[in-house]
PDB file of C-alpha atoms in Angstrom:
ATOM      1  CA  UNK Z  23     -40.902 -84.515  45.872  1.00 50.00           C
ATOM      2  CA  UNK Z  24     -43.972 -84.241  47.643  1.00 78.00           C
ATOM      3  CA  UNK Z  25     -43.542 -84.728  51.225  1.00 91.00           C
ATOM      4  CA  UNK Z  26     -46.510 -85.252  51.723  1.00 93.00           C
ATOM      5  CA  UNK Z  27     -47.103 -88.789  54.404  1.00 96.00           C
ATOM      6  CA  UNK Z  28     -47.850 -88.779  57.409  1.00 96.00           C
ATOM      7  CA  UNK Z  29     -45.635 -90.413  59.379  1.00 97.00           C
ATOM      8  CA  UNK Z  30     -46.466 -92.100  63.606  1.00 97.00           C
ATOM      9  CA  UNK Z  31     -45.422 -89.513  66.653  1.00 96.00           C
ATOM     10  CA  UNK Z  32     -42.095 -90.555  67.214  1.00 96.00           C
ATOM     11  CA  UNK Z  33     -41.174 -92.665  63.793  1.00 97.00           C
ATOM     12  CA  UNK Z  34     -38.382 -91.362  61.339  1.00 96.00           C
ATOM     13  CA  UNK Z  35     -38.147 -90.243  57.621  1.00 96.00           C
ATOM     14  CA  UNK Z  36     -37.079 -88.134  55.323  1.00 94.00           C
ATOM     15  CA  UNK Z  37     -38.090 -85.303  53.777  1.00 93.00           C
ATOM     16  CA  UNK Z  38     -37.184 -84.960  50.113  1.00 87.00           C
ATOM     17  CA  UNK Z  39     -36.613 -81.095  48.242  1.00 81.00           C
ATOM     18  CA  UNK Z  40     -37.716 -81.006  44.737  1.00 70.00           C
ATOM     19  CA  UNK Z  41     -34.653 -81.083  42.362  1.00 65.00           C
ATOM     20  CA  UNK Z  42     -32.088 -81.044  45.120  1.00 61.00           C
ATOM     21  CA  UNK Z  43     -29.969 -83.533  46.393  1.00 65.00           C
ATOM     22  CA  UNK Z  44     -30.978 -83.086  50.080  1.00 74.00           C
ATOM     23  CA  UNK Z  45     -32.377 -85.252  52.713  1.00 81.00           C
ATOM     24  CA  UNK Z  46     -33.472 -83.744  55.790  1.00 89.00           C
ATOM     25  CA  UNK Z  47     -34.076 -86.953  58.030  1.00 90.00           C
ATOM     26  CA  UNK Z  48     -37.666 -85.339  60.093  1.00 92.00           C
ATOM     27  CA  UNK Z  49     -39.230 -86.924  63.515  1.00 95.00           C
ATOM     28  CA  UNK Z  50     -43.263 -87.056  63.017  1.00 93.00           C
ATOM     29  CA  UNK Z  51     -44.858 -84.755  61.088  1.00 94.00           C
ATOM     30  CA  UNK Z  52     -45.143 -84.894  56.792  1.00 95.00           C
ATOM     31  CA  UNK Z  53     -41.891 -86.739  54.927  1.00 95.00           C
ATOM     32  CA  UNK Z  54     -40.626 -88.051  51.365  1.00 94.00           C
ATOM     33  CA  UNK Z  55     -39.696 -90.554  52.120  1.00 95.00           C
ATOM     34  CA  UNK Z  56     -40.177 -93.413  54.816  1.00 96.00           C
ATOM     35  CA  UNK Z  57     -40.724 -97.082  55.850  1.00 97.00           C
ATOM     36  CA  UNK Z  58     -43.847 -98.544  56.026  1.00 97.00           C
ATOM     37  CA  UNK Z  59     -43.925 -99.823  59.915  1.00 97.00           C
ATOM     38  CA  UNK Z  60     -42.988 -95.498  60.346  1.00 97.00           C
ATOM     39  CA  UNK Z  61     -45.888 -93.791  58.364  1.00 97.00           C
ATOM     40  CA  UNK Z  62     -49.167 -93.316  59.072  1.00 97.00           C
ATOM     41  CA  UNK Z  63     -51.226 -95.036  56.357  1.00 96.00           C
ATOM     42  CA  UNK Z  64     -54.185 -94.922  58.738  1.00 95.00           C
ATOM     43  CA  UNK Z  65     -54.401 -91.492  59.617  1.00 96.00           C
ATOM     44  CA  UNK Z  66     -54.471 -90.932  56.253  1.00 96.00           C
ATOM     45  CA  UNK Z  67     -56.871 -93.005  55.158  1.00 95.00           C
ATOM     46  CA  UNK Z  68     -59.395 -91.063  58.075  1.00 95.00           C
ATOM     47  CA  UNK Z  69     -58.342 -87.676  56.797  1.00 95.00           C
ATOM     48  CA  UNK Z  70     -58.888 -88.499  52.974  1.00 95.00           C
ATOM     49  CA  UNK Z  71     -62.678 -90.122  54.694  1.00 96.00           C
ATOM     50  CA  UNK Z  72     -63.757 -88.226  56.597  1.00 94.00           C
ATOM     51  CA  UNK Z  73     -63.710 -84.819  54.974  1.00 93.00           C
ATOM     52  CA  UNK Z  74     -65.543 -86.381  51.331  1.00 95.00           C
ATOM     53  CA  UNK Z  75     -67.645 -87.175  54.034  1.00 95.00           C
ATOM     54  CA  UNK Z  76     -67.508 -83.468  54.912  1.00 92.00           C
ATOM     55  CA  UNK Z  77     -67.945 -82.615  51.875  1.00 93.00           C
ATOM     56  CA  UNK Z  78     -70.906 -85.049  50.652  1.00 95.00           C
ATOM     57  CA  UNK Z  79     -72.751 -83.824  53.631  1.00 93.00           C
ATOM     58  CA  UNK Z  80     -73.036 -80.283  53.556  1.00 90.00           C
ATOM     59  CA  UNK Z  81     -73.753 -80.808  49.700  1.00 92.00           C
ATOM     60  CA  UNK Z  82     -76.742 -83.144  50.678  1.00 92.00           C
ATOM     61  CA  UNK Z  83     -78.389 -80.549  51.726  1.00 91.00           C
ATOM     62  CA  UNK Z  84     -77.986 -78.272  49.329  1.00 87.00           C
ATOM     63  CA  UNK Z  85     -79.432 -79.965  46.289  1.00 88.00           C
ATOM     64  CA  UNK Z  86     -82.069 -81.544  48.509  1.00 87.00           C
ATOM     65  CA  UNK Z  87     -83.908 -83.577  46.231  1.00 86.00           C
ATOM     66  CA  UNK Z  88     -83.440 -82.528  43.606  1.00 88.00           C
ATOM     67  CA  UNK Z  89     -81.616 -83.970  40.846  1.00 91.00           C
ATOM     68  CA  UNK Z  90     -79.292 -82.486  37.752  1.00 95.00           C
ATOM     69  CA  UNK Z  91     -78.138 -83.819  34.445  1.00 96.00           C
ATOM     70  CA  UNK Z  92     -74.156 -84.843  34.766  1.00 97.00           C
ATOM     71  CA  UNK Z  93     -71.945 -82.936  32.527  1.00 97.00           C
ATOM     72  CA  UNK Z  94     -71.562 -86.139  30.221  1.00 95.00           C
ATOM     73  CA  UNK Z  95     -75.030 -86.423  30.351  1.00 95.00           C
ATOM     74  CA  UNK Z  96     -75.477 -82.934  28.603  1.00 95.00           C
ATOM     75  CA  UNK Z  97     -72.072 -83.030  26.193  1.00 93.00           C
ATOM     76  CA  UNK Z  98     -73.474 -85.916  24.470  1.00 91.00           C
ATOM     77  CA  UNK Z  99     -76.974 -84.672  24.229  1.00 91.00           C
ATOM     78  CA  UNK Z 100     -75.479 -81.500  22.022  1.00 88.00           C
ATOM     79  CA  UNK Z 101     -72.205 -82.845  20.078  1.00 82.00           C
ATOM     80  CA  UNK Z 102     -74.757 -83.469  16.781  1.00 76.00           C
ATOM     81  CA  UNK Z 103     -71.975 -81.790  15.480  1.00 74.00           C
ATOM     82  CA  UNK Z 104     -68.182 -82.025  15.152  1.00 80.00           C
ATOM     83  CA  UNK Z 105     -67.278 -81.490  19.515  1.00 79.00           C
ATOM     84  CA  UNK Z 106     -66.311 -77.838  19.301  1.00 86.00           C
ATOM     85  CA  UNK Z 107     -64.227 -75.932  22.662  1.00 88.00           C
ATOM     86  CA  UNK Z 108     -68.025 -73.578  21.926  1.00 90.00           C
ATOM     87  CA  UNK Z 109     -69.923 -76.419  21.939  1.00 90.00           C
ATOM     88  CA  UNK Z 110     -68.201 -77.483  25.668  1.00 92.00           C
ATOM     89  CA  UNK Z 111     -68.591 -74.110  26.720  1.00 93.00           C
ATOM     90  CA  UNK Z 112     -72.196 -74.374  26.777  1.00 93.00           C
ATOM     91  CA  UNK Z 113     -72.469 -77.679  27.546  1.00 94.00           C
ATOM     92  CA  UNK Z 114     -70.828 -76.581  30.691  1.00 95.00           C
ATOM     93  CA  UNK Z 115     -72.761 -73.138  30.873  1.00 95.00           C
ATOM     94  CA  UNK Z 116     -76.280 -75.361  31.122  1.00 96.00           C
ATOM     95  CA  UNK Z 117     -74.851 -77.935  33.801  1.00 97.00           C
ATOM     96  CA  UNK Z 118     -73.387 -75.330  35.776  1.00 96.00           C
ATOM     97  CA  UNK Z 119     -76.977 -73.101  36.152  1.00 95.00           C
ATOM     98  CA  UNK Z 120     -78.992 -76.367  37.058  1.00 96.00           C
ATOM     99  CA  UNK Z 121     -80.651 -75.380  40.493  1.00 94.00           C
ATOM    100  CA  UNK Z 122     -78.966 -78.064  42.308  1.00 94.00           C
ATOM    101  CA  UNK Z 123     -75.896 -78.012  40.313  1.00 95.00           C
ATOM    102  CA  UNK Z 124     -75.897 -73.914  41.687  1.00 93.00           C
ATOM    103  CA  UNK Z 125     -76.665 -74.423  45.443  1.00 93.00           C
ATOM    104  CA  UNK Z 126     -73.471 -76.732  45.929  1.00 92.00           C
ATOM    105  CA  UNK Z 127     -71.273 -75.018  44.246  1.00 90.00           C
ATOM    106  CA  UNK Z 128     -72.817 -72.054  46.153  1.00 87.00           C
ATOM    107  CA  UNK Z 129     -72.240 -72.806  49.323  1.00 83.00           C
ATOM    108  CA  UNK Z 130     -68.429 -74.351  49.924  1.00 72.00           C
ATOM    109  CA  UNK Z 131     -65.689 -72.760  52.367  1.00 68.00           C
ATOM    110  CA  UNK Z 132     -63.291 -71.161  51.184  1.00 60.00           C
ATOM    111  CA  UNK Z 133     -60.132 -71.540  52.964  1.00 58.00           C
ATOM    112  CA  UNK Z 134     -57.623 -68.952  52.451  1.00 51.00           C
ATOM    113  CA  UNK Z 135     -54.646 -70.344  53.253  1.00 44.00           C
ATOM    114  CA  UNK Z 136     -55.088 -72.895  51.278  1.00 41.00           C
ATOM    115  CA  UNK Z 137     -51.541 -73.586  48.275  1.00 36.00           C
ATOM    116  CA  UNK Z 138     -54.746 -73.960  45.896  1.00 38.00           C
ATOM    117  CA  UNK Z 139     -56.773 -71.733  45.555  1.00 35.00           C
ATOM    118  CA  UNK Z 140     -60.344 -71.525  44.419  1.00 33.00           C
ATOM    119  CA  UNK Z 141     -60.458 -69.736  41.121  1.00 34.00           C
ATOM    120  CA  UNK Z 142     -63.320 -70.280  37.806  1.00 33.00           C
ATOM    121  CA  UNK Z 143     -62.849 -69.872  34.103  1.00 34.00           C
ATOM    122  CA  UNK Z 144     -64.004 -66.721  33.200  1.00 33.00           C
ATOM    123  CA  UNK Z 145     -66.780 -69.351  30.547  1.00 34.00           C
ATOM    124  CA  UNK Z 146     -67.982 -71.751  33.450  1.00 35.00           C
ATOM    125  CA  UNK Z 147     -70.404 -69.016  34.585  1.00 35.00           C
ATOM    126  CA  UNK Z 148     -68.871 -70.192  38.165  1.00 34.00           C
ATOM    127  CA  UNK Z 149     -68.838 -67.507  40.762  1.00 34.00           C
ATOM    128  CA  UNK Z 150     -66.352 -68.060  43.439  1.00 36.00           C
ATOM    129  CA  UNK Z 151     -66.770 -69.476  46.741  1.00 36.00           C
ATOM    130  CA  UNK Z 152     -68.474 -66.678  49.108  1.00 32.00           C
ATOM    131  CA  UNK Z 153     -67.729 -68.834  52.658  1.00 38.00           C
ATOM    132  CA  UNK Z 154     -64.668 -67.668  54.793  1.00 49.00           C
ATOM    133  CA  UNK Z 155     -63.560 -70.847  57.018  1.00 62.00           C
ATOM    134  CA  UNK Z 156     -60.314 -69.330  58.315  1.00 69.00           C
ATOM    135  CA  UNK Z 157     -61.128 -70.409  61.666  1.00 70.00           C
ATOM    136  CA  UNK Z 158     -62.159 -74.059  60.790  1.00 72.00           C
ATOM    137  CA  UNK Z 159     -59.265 -74.202  58.464  1.00 73.00           C
ATOM    138  CA  UNK Z 160     -56.355 -73.060  61.339  1.00 75.00           C
ATOM    139  CA  UNK Z 161     -57.720 -76.320  63.126  1.00 82.00           C
ATOM    140  CA  UNK Z 162     -56.446 -78.680  61.084  1.00 86.00           C
ATOM    141  CA  UNK Z 163     -53.591 -81.118  60.322  1.00 90.00           C
ATOM    142  CA  UNK Z 164     -51.689 -80.669  57.365  1.00 91.00           C
ATOM    143  CA  UNK Z 165     -52.366 -83.454  56.547  1.00 94.00           C
ATOM    144  CA  UNK Z 166     -56.503 -82.535  56.539  1.00 92.00           C
ATOM    145  CA  UNK Z 167     -55.774 -79.051  55.088  1.00 89.00           C
ATOM    146  CA  UNK Z 168     -54.532 -81.600  51.818  1.00 90.00           C
ATOM    147  CA  UNK Z 169     -57.577 -83.666  52.029  1.00 93.00           C
ATOM    148  CA  UNK Z 170     -59.833 -80.530  52.474  1.00 89.00           C
ATOM    149  CA  UNK Z 171     -58.404 -78.707  49.278  1.00 87.00           C
ATOM    150  CA  UNK Z 172     -59.033 -81.985  46.885  1.00 89.00           C
ATOM    151  CA  UNK Z 173     -62.706 -82.310  48.093  1.00 90.00           C
ATOM    152  CA  UNK Z 174     -63.001 -78.638  48.015  1.00 86.00           C
ATOM    153  CA  UNK Z 175     -61.273 -76.526  45.588  1.00 84.00           C
ATOM    154  CA  UNK Z 176     -62.608 -79.156  43.128  1.00 87.00           C
ATOM    155  CA  UNK Z 177     -65.483 -77.332  41.889  1.00 89.00           C
ATOM    156  CA  UNK Z 178     -65.180 -78.756  38.008  1.00 94.00           C
ATOM    157  CA  UNK Z 179     -68.218 -81.388  36.958  1.00 96.00           C
ATOM    158  CA  UNK Z 180     -66.002 -83.913  37.988  1.00 95.00           C
ATOM    159  CA  UNK Z 181     -66.024 -83.093  41.898  1.00 94.00           C
ATOM    160  CA  UNK Z 182     -70.082 -82.442  41.836  1.00 95.00           C
ATOM    161  CA  UNK Z 183     -71.366 -84.913  39.313  1.00 97.00           C
ATOM    162  CA  UNK Z 184     -70.441 -87.903  41.815  1.00 96.00           C
ATOM    163  CA  UNK Z 185     -71.715 -86.529  45.077  1.00 96.00           C
ATOM    164  CA  UNK Z 186     -74.909 -87.571  43.367  1.00 95.00           C
ATOM    165  CA  UNK Z 187     -73.795 -90.925  44.554  1.00 95.00           C
ATOM    166  CA  UNK Z 188     -74.867 -92.576  47.723  1.00 95.00           C
ATOM    167  CA  UNK Z 189     -72.305 -91.146  50.212  1.00 96.00           C
ATOM    168  CA  UNK Z 190     -71.070 -94.446  51.559  1.00 97.00           C
ATOM    169  CA  UNK Z 191     -69.776 -94.907  47.073  1.00 97.00           C
ATOM    170  CA  UNK Z 192     -68.914 -91.366  46.682  1.00 97.00           C
ATOM    171  CA  UNK Z 193     -65.943 -91.616  50.095  1.00 96.00           C
ATOM    172  CA  UNK Z 194     -64.723 -94.873  48.934  1.00 94.00           C
ATOM    173  CA  UNK Z 195     -63.931 -93.099  44.724  1.00 93.00           C
ATOM    174  CA  UNK Z 196     -61.249 -91.419  47.261  1.00 94.00           C
ATOM    175  CA  UNK Z 197     -57.545 -92.662  48.379  1.00 92.00           C
ATOM    176  CA  UNK Z 198     -54.223 -92.424  49.341  1.00 93.00           C
ATOM    177  CA  UNK Z 199     -53.470 -91.789  45.402  1.00 92.00           C
ATOM    178  CA  UNK Z 200     -56.087 -89.043  45.408  1.00 92.00           C
ATOM    179  CA  UNK Z 201     -54.498 -87.454  49.493  1.00 93.00           C
ATOM    180  CA  UNK Z 202     -50.810 -88.139  47.969  1.00 92.00           C
ATOM    181  CA  UNK Z 203     -50.842 -87.398  44.620  1.00 88.00           C
ATOM    182  CA  UNK Z 204     -49.342 -89.868  43.148  1.00 88.00           C
ATOM    183  CA  UNK Z 205     -50.719 -92.109  39.414  1.00 86.00           C
ATOM    184  CA  UNK Z 206     -48.198 -95.301  39.622  1.00 89.00           C
ATOM    185  CA  UNK Z 207     -46.922 -96.890  41.127  1.00 91.00           C
ATOM    186  CA  UNK Z 208     -43.290 -98.690  41.316  1.00 89.00           C
ATOM    187  CA  UNK Z 209     -42.517-101.680  43.190  1.00 87.00           C
ATOM    188  CA  UNK Z 210     -39.119-103.938  42.530  1.00 85.00           C
ATOM    189  CA  UNK Z 211     -38.311-102.270  39.572  1.00 86.00           C
ATOM    190  CA  UNK Z 212     -41.522-102.887  37.814  1.00 89.00           C
ATOM    191  CA  UNK Z 213     -44.087-100.975  37.506  1.00 89.00           C
ATOM    192  CA  UNK Z 214     -47.356-102.344  38.466  1.00 87.00           C
ATOM    193  CA  UNK Z 215     -50.910-102.212  36.825  1.00 82.00           C
ATOM    194  CA  UNK Z 216     -53.837-101.557  37.484  1.00 83.00           C
ATOM    195  CA  UNK Z 217     -52.989-101.539  41.989  1.00 84.00           C
ATOM    196  CA  UNK Z 218     -55.758-101.840  44.680  1.00 88.00           C
ATOM    197  CA  UNK Z 219     -54.589 -99.903  46.557  1.00 90.00           C
ATOM    198  CA  UNK Z 220     -55.628-100.859  49.742  1.00 89.00           C
ATOM    199  CA  UNK Z 221     -54.760-104.618  48.915  1.00 91.00           C
ATOM    200  CA  UNK Z 222     -50.884-103.532  48.158  1.00 90.00           C
ATOM    201  CA  UNK Z 223     -50.188-101.501  51.034  1.00 91.00           C
ATOM    202  CA  UNK Z 224     -51.390-104.998  52.985  1.00 92.00           C
ATOM    203  CA  UNK Z 225     -49.001-106.779  51.375  1.00 92.00           C
ATOM    204  CA  UNK Z 226     -46.249-104.710  52.093  1.00 93.00           C
ATOM    205  CA  UNK Z 227     -43.524-105.778  54.593  1.00 96.00           C
ATOM    206  CA  UNK Z 228     -42.988-102.711  57.987  1.00 97.00           C
ATOM    207  CA  UNK Z 229     -39.626-102.538  56.627  1.00 96.00           C
ATOM    208  CA  UNK Z 230     -40.363-101.644  52.716  1.00 95.00           C
ATOM    209  CA  UNK Z 231     -39.204 -98.063  51.950  1.00 95.00           C
ATOM    210  CA  UNK Z 232     -42.272 -95.741  50.229  1.00 95.00           C
ATOM    211  CA  UNK Z 233     -40.847 -92.719  48.231  1.00 93.00           C
ATOM    212  CA  UNK Z 234     -43.265 -90.205  46.837  1.00 91.00           C
ATOM    213  CA  UNK Z 235     -41.653 -89.159  43.369  1.00 85.00           C
ATOM    214  CA  UNK Z 236     -42.375 -86.246  40.351  1.00 77.00           C
ATOM    215  CA  UNK Z 237     -40.822 -88.270  37.598  1.00 74.00           C
ATOM    216  CA  UNK Z 238     -41.270 -86.637  34.087  1.00 69.00           C
ATOM    217  CA  UNK Z 239     -41.408 -88.774  31.010  1.00 63.00           C
TER     218      UNK Z 239
END
């Protein structure tokens, strides 16, 4: 269970402990279950979009006007033979060696207190961040920290290549599903797929109980 739902000031929810039946009432802060009307949906969206905006704006001067080849383009060019892990590794190293990509990867903060450590696969050729923004981290709310982790701690091509897109397009890639870590929605015992996150939350009455759950099939 991930207690990531941001409650409005004074609103109540339940903190749920993973692997246990215990539920603890909480007022304000984060919860794993709460009525929609008690959840600060706009606050979570703002935190996610602010983090994404900061990520894009910091990458902009680092990459400058230098274009780069997306990882998938490089991989496709190298795939003249059956796929192997060695081929994938070679494509990754070629991608990471591009000046714009290298500049973006080299210029990012490291949040040492983060629950998600900045690390790199030995085969990636990507060095760990050398900047430590401890003071910035200390001033963040827990929701802001989670959003920051998502945009800064992912240094794979899945996260870096989209930075070539315009700011608005990049920011709109992120939603509550990223911040809260959910991939599926169950409503009235039915799985909703695909779903429009904005329309879905807008359609729910304020008394709707929303619960984050980790399900193993």
